[in-house]
CSV table of C-alpha atoms in Angstrom, one decimal:
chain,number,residue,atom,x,y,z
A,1,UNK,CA,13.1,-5.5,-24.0
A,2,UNK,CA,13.8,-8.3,-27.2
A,3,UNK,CA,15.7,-10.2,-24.6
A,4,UNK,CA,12.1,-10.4,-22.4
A,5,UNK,CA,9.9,-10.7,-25.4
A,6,UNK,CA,12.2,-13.1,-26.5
A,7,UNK,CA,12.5,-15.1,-23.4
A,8,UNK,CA,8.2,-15.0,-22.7
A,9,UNK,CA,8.0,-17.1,-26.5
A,10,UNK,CA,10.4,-19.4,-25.2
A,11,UNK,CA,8.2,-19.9,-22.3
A,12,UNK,CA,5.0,-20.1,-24.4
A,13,UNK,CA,6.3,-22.2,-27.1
A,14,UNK,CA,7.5,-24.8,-24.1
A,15,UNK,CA,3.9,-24.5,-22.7
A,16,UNK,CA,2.7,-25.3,-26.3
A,17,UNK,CA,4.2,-28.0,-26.8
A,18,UNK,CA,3.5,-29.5,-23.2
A,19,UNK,CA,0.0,-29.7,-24.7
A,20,UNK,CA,0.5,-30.4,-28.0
A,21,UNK,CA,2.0,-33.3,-26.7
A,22,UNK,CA,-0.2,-34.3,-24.0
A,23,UNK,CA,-2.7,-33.9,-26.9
A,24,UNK,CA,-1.0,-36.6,-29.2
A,25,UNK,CA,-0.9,-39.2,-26.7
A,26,UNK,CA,-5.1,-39.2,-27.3
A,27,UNK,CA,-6.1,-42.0,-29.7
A,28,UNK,CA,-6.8,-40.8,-33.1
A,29,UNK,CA,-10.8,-42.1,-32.9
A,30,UNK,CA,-10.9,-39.6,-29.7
A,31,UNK,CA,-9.1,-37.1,-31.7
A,32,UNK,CA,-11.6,-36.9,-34.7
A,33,UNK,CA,-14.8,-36.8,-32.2
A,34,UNK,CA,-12.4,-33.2,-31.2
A,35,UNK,CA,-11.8,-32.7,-34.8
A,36,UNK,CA,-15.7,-33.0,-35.8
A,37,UNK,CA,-16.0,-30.1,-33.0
A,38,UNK,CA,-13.5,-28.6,-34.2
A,39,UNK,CA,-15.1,-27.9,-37.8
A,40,UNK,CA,-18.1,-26.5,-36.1
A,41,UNK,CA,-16.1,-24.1,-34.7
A,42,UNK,CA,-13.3,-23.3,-37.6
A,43,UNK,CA,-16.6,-23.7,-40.4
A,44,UNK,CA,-19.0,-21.5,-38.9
A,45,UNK,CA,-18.2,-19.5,-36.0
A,46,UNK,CA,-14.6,-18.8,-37.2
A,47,UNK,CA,-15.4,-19.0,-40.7
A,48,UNK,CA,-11.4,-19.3,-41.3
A,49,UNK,CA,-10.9,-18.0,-44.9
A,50,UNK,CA,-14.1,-19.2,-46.1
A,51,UNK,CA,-13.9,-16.4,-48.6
A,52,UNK,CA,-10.6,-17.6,-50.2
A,53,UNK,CA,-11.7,-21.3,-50.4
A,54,UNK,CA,-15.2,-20.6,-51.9
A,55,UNK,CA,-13.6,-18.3,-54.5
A,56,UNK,CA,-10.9,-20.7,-55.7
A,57,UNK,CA,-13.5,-24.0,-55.4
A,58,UNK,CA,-16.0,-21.7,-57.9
A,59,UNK,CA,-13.0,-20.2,-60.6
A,60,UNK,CA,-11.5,-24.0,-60.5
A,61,UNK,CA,-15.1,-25.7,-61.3
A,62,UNK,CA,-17.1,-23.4,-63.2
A,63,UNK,CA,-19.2,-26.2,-64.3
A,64,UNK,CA,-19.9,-27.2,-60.3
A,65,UNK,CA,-23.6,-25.8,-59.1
A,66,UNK,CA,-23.4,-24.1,-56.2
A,67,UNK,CA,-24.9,-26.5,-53.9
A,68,UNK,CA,-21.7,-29.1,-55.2
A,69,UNK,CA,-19.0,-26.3,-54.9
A,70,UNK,CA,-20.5,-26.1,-50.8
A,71,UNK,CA,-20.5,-29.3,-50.3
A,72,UNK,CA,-17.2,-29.7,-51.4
A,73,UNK,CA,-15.9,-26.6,-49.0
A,74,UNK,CA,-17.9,-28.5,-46.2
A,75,UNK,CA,-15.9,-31.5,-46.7
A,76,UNK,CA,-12.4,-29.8,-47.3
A,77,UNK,CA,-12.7,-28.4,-43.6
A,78,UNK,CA,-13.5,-31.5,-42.5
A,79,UNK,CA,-10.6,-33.1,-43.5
A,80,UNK,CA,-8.9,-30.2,-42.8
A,81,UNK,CA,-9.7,-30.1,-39.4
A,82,UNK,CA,-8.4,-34.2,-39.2
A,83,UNK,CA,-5.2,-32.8,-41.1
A,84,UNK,CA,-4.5,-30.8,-38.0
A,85,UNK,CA,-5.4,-34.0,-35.7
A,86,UNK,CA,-3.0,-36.1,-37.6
A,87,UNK,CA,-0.6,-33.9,-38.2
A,88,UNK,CA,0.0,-33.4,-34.0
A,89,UNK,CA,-0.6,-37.0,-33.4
A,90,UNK,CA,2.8,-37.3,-34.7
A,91,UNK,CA,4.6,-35.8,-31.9
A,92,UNK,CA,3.6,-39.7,-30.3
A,93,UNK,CA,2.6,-42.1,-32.7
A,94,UNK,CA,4.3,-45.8,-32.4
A,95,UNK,CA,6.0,-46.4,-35.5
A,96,UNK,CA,3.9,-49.1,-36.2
A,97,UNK,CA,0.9,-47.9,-35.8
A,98,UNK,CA,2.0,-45.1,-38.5
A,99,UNK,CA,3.1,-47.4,-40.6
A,100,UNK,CA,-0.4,-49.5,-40.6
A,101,UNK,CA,-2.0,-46.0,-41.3
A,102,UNK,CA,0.5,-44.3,-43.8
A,103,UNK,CA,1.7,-46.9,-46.8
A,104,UNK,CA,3.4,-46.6,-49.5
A,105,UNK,CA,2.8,-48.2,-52.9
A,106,UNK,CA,5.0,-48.7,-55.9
A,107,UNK,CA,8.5,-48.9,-54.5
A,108,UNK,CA,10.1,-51.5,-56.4
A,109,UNK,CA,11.2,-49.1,-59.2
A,110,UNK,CA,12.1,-46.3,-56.5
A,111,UNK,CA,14.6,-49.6,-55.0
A,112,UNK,CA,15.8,-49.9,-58.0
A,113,UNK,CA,17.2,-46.7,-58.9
A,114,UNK,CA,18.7,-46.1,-55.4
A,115,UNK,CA,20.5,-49.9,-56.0
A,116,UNK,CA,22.2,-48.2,-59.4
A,117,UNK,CA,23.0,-45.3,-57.6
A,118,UNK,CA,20.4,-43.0,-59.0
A,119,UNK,CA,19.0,-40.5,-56.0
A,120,UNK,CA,15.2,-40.3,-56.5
A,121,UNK,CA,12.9,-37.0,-56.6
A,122,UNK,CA,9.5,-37.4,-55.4
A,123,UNK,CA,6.9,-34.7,-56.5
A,124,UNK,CA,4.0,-33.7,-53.9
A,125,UNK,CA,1.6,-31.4,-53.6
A,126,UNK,CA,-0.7,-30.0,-50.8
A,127,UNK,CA,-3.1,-32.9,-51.0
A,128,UNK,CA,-4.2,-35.2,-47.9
A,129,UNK,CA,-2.0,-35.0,-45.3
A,130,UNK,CA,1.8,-33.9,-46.7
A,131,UNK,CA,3.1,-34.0,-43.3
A,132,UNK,CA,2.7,-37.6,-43.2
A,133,UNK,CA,4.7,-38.3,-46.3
A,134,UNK,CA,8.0,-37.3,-43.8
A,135,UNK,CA,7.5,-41.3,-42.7
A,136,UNK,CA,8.8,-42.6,-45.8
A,137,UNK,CA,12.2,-43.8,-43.4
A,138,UNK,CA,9.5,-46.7,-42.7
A,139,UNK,CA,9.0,-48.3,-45.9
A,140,UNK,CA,12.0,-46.8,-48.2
A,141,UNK,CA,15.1,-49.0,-48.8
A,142,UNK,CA,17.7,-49.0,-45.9
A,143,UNK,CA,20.7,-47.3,-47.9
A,144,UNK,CA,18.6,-44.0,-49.3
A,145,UNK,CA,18.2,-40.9,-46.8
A,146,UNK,CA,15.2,-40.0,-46.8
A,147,UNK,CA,15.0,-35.5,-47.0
A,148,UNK,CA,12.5,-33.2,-47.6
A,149,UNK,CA,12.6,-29.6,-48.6
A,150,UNK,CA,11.1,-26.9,-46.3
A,151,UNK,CA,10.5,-23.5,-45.9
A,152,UNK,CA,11.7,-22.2,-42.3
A,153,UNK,CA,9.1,-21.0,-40.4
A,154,UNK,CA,9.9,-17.1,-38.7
A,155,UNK,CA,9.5,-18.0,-35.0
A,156,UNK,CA,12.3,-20.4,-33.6
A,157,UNK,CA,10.3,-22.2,-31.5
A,158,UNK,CA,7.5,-23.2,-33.6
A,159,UNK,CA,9.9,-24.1,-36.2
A,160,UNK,CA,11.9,-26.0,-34.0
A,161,UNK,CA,8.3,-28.1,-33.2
A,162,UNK,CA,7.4,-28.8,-36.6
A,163,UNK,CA,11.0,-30.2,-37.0
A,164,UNK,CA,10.9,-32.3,-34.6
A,165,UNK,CA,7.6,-33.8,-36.2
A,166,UNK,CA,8.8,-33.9,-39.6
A,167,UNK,CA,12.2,-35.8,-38.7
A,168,UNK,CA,11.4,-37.7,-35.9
A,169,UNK,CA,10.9,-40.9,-38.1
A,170,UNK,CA,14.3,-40.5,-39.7
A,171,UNK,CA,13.1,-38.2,-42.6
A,172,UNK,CA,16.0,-34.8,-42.5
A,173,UNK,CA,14.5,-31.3,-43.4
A,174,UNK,CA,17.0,-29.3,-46.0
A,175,UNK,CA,15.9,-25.4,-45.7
A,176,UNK,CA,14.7,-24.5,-49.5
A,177,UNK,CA,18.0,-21.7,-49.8
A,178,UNK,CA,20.6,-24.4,-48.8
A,179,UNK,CA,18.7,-27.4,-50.3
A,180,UNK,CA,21.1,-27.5,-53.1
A,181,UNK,CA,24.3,-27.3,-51.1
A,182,UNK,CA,23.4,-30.0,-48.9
A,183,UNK,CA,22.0,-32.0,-52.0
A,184,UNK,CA,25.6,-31.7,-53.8
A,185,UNK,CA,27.2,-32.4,-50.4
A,186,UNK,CA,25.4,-35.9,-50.5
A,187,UNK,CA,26.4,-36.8,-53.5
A,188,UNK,CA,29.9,-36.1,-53.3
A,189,UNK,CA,29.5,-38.3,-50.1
A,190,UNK,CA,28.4,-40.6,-52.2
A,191,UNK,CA,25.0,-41.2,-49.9
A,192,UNK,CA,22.0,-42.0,-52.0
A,193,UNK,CA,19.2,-39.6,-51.7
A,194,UNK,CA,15.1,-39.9,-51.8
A,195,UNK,CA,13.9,-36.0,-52.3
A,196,UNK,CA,10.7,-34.5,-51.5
A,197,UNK,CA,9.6,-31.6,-53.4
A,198,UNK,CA,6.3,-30.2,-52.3
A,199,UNK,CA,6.1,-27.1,-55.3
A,200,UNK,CA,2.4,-26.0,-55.6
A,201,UNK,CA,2.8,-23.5,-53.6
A,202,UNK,CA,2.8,-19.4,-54.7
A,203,UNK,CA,6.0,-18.4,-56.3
A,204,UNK,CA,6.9,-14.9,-55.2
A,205,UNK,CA,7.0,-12.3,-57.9
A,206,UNK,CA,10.8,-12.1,-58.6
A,207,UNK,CA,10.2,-16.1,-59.4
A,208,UNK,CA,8.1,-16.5,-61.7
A,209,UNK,CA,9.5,-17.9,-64.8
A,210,UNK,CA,6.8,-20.3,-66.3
A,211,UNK,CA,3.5,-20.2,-66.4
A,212,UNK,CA,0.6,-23.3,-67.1
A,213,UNK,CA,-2.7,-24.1,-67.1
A,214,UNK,CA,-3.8,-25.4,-63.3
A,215,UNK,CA,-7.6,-26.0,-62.3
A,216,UNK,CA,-8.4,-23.3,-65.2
A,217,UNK,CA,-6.4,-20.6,-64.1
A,218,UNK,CA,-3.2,-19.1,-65.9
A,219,UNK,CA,-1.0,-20.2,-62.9
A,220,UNK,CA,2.8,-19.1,-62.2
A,221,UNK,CA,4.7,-22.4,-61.0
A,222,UNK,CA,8.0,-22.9,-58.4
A,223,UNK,CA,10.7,-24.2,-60.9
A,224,UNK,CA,13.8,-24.3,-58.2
A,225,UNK,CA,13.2,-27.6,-57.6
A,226,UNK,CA,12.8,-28.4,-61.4
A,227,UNK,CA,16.1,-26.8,-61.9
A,228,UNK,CA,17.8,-28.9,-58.9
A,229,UNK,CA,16.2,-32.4,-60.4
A,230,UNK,CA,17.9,-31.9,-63.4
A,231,UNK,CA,20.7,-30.8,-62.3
A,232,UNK,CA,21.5,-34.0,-60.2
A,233,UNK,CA,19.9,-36.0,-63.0
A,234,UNK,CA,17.2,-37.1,-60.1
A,235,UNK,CA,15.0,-40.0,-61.2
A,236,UNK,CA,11.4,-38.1,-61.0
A,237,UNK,CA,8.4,-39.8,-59.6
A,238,UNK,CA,5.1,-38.5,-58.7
A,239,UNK,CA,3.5,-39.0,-55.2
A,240,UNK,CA,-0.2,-39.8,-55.7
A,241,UNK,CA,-1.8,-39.4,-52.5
A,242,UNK,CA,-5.5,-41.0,-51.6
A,243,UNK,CA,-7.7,-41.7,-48.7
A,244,UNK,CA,-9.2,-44.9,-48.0
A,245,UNK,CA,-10.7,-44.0,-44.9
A,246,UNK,CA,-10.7,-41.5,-42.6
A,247,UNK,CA,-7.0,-41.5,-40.5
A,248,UNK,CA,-5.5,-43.7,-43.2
A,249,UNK,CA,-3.6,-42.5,-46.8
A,250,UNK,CA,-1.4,-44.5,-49.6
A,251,UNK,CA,0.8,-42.8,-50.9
A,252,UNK,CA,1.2,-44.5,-54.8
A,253,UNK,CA,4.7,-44.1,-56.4
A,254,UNK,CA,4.6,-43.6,-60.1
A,255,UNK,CA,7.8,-43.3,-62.2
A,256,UNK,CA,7.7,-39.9,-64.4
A,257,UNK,CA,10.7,-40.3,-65.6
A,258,UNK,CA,14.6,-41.3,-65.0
A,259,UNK,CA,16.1,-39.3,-67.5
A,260,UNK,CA,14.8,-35.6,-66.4
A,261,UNK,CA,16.8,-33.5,-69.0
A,262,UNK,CA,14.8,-35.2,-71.6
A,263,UNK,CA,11.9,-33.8,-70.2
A,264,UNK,CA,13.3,-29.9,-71.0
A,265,UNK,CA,13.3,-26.7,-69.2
A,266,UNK,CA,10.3,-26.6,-66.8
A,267,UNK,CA,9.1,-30.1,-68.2
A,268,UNK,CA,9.4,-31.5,-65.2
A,269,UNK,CA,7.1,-29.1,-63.3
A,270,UNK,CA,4.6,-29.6,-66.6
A,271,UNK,CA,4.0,-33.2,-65.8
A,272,UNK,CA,3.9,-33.1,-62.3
A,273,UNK,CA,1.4,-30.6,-62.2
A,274,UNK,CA,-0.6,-32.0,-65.0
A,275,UNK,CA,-0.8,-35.1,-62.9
A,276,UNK,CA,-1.4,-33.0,-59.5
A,277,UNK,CA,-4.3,-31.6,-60.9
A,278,UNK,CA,-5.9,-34.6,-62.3
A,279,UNK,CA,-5.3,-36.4,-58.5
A,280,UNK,CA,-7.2,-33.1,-56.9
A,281,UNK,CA,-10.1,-33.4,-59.6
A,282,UNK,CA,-10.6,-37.0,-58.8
A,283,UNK,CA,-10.9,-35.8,-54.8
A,284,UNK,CA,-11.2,-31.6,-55.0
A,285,UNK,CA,-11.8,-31.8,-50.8
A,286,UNK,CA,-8.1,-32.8,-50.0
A,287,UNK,CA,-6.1,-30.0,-51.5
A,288,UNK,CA,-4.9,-27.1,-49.6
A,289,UNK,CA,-7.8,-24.4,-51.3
A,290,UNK,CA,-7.5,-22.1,-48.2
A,291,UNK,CA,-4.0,-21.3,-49.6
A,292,UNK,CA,-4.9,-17.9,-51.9
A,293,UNK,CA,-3.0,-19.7,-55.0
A,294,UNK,CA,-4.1,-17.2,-57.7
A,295,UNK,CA,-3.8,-13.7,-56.3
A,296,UNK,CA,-0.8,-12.8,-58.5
A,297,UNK,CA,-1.9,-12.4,-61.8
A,298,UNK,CA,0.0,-12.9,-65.5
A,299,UNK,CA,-1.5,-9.6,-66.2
A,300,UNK,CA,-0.3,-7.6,-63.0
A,301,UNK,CA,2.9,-9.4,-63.9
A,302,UNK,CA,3.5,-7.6,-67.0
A,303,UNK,CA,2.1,-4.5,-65.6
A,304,UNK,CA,4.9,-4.3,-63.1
A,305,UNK,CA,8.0,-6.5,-63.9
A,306,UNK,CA,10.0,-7.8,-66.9
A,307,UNK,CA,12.0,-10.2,-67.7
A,308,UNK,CA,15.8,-10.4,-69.1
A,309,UNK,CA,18.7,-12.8,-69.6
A,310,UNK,CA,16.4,-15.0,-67.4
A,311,UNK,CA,15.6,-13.1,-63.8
A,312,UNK,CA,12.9,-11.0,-63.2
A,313,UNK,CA,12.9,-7.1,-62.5
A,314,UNK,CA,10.9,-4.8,-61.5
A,315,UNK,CA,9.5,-1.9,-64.1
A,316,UNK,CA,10.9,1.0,-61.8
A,317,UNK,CA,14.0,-0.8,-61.4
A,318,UNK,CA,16.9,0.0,-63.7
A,319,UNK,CA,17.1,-1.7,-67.1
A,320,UNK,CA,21.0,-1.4,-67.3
């Protein structure tokens, strides 16, 4: 029976993609008029977690009326609808074409540290259209290897389609529980790397080791790749994403640091999220707010877990 279930995703999953495809070859002005349908259909009818994004929009701006907090959600699914255009168009796109519509600013310092043999970190977050930041091959110098960490989605087929997005312009996905493995392995090869770290995303419980303020909520933070920055002494730069104009983004470059041990444990994830949220204030309807960010709680932490000799248990666990 698993061998048949099994065998009808393959088939489905080949069908998908068939379309997803014949999809992308559409130009992008024919995809958005299907992408303003689209949010008709996703805003009102669907009303896809229209619950979650209202409620994180009206804890993160207090100060907002409500009339700015809707129009705000009005243009997040907008755009989010587009992110979903884009995002497929990349099964197709000419290289040049993405190259005229994703650009990316501030690379002379990033050249320089790969030319001293200094791998690079950049620091992302969930903010225009991440997927797009995987065509960084185009415009980075010809020596660095471009990579990106990534979380492995469950079904094999799908996963095997977003891989083949994310690396068809040269960019290489490293799984988040080998990243580090393959991150030493490079530098022993002595192959200069540029790093993506997207880490704005929900730790799960047994990982949460630092907490900061983020969009006026007590927020738990993702510190692996904090931990694997300064651990191969990573130059750290932050990723500031914007939108001109609809189907176009720059992605700016700006040097955090080159030395991250001087930054201290977690400082790292400190000042890239301290700038993250200052980029999403500027722009609140680009960030990823149907993601339920702040449903674990500092206080139903220390209801249910502890922490000692730095990993996290459970209460009901053993304390031995």
């Amino acid at each position: 029976m698993k061998t048949i279930i099994r065998f009808i995703y393959k088939v489905l999953a080949g069908m998908l993609f068939v379309v997803l495809w014949l999809f992308s070859l559409l130009p992008l002005r024919i995809g958005f008029i299907l992408s303003d349908g689209m949010y008709y259909i996703v805003y009102y009818l669907v009303r896809y977690r229209r619950h979650v994004v209202r409620k994180n929009l009206t804890s993160s701006f207090p100060e907002k009326s409500s009339a700015e907090i809707v129009g705000i959600e009005k243009q997040f699914y907008h755009w989010f609808c587009d992110y979903i255009v884009e995002t497929f168009k990349m099964m197709t796109i000419s290289r040049s074409e993405m190259a005229r519509r994703m650009t990316f600013t501030g690379m002379d310092t990033m050249k320089q540290c790969i030319e001293e043999g200094q791998s690079v970190a950049i620091f992302l977050g969930h903010y225009c259209n991440w997927e797009w930041i995987s065509t960084l091959p185009l415009a980075a110098p010809e020596k660095a290897l471009c990579a990106e960490l990534y979380h492995p989605l469950e079904n094999p087929e799908f996963n095997n389609l977003f891989l083949y997005m994310r690396q068809r312009f040269g960019s290489v996905c490293l799984p988040m529980h080998e990243a580090l493995r393959h991150i030493i392995k490079y530098r022993n090869e002595g192959q200069p790397l540029i790093v993506g770290y997207i880490a704005d995303q929900k730790p799960l419980w047994h990982n949460m080791h630092f907490w900061m303020p983020f969009l006026g909520h007590d927020t738990p933070m993702l510190t692996g790749s904090d931990r694997i920055v300064q651990r191969m002494d990573q130059a750290v730069f932050y990723g500031e994403v914007s939108r001109p104009k609809r189907g176009y983004y720059v992605c700016e470059m700006k040097l955090v640091t080159r030395h991250p041990k001087e930054l201290g444990e977690y400082g790292i994830t400190e000042a890239y999220m301290t700038r993250l949220e200052n980029t999403i204030r500027q722009h609140p309807a680009y960030w990823l707010w149907s993601h339920d960010r702040w449903s674990r709680t500092r206080e139903e932490f220390d209801q249910r877990f502890y922490e000692k000799d730095g990993k996290v248990f459970e209460k009901t666990e053993s304390k031995e």
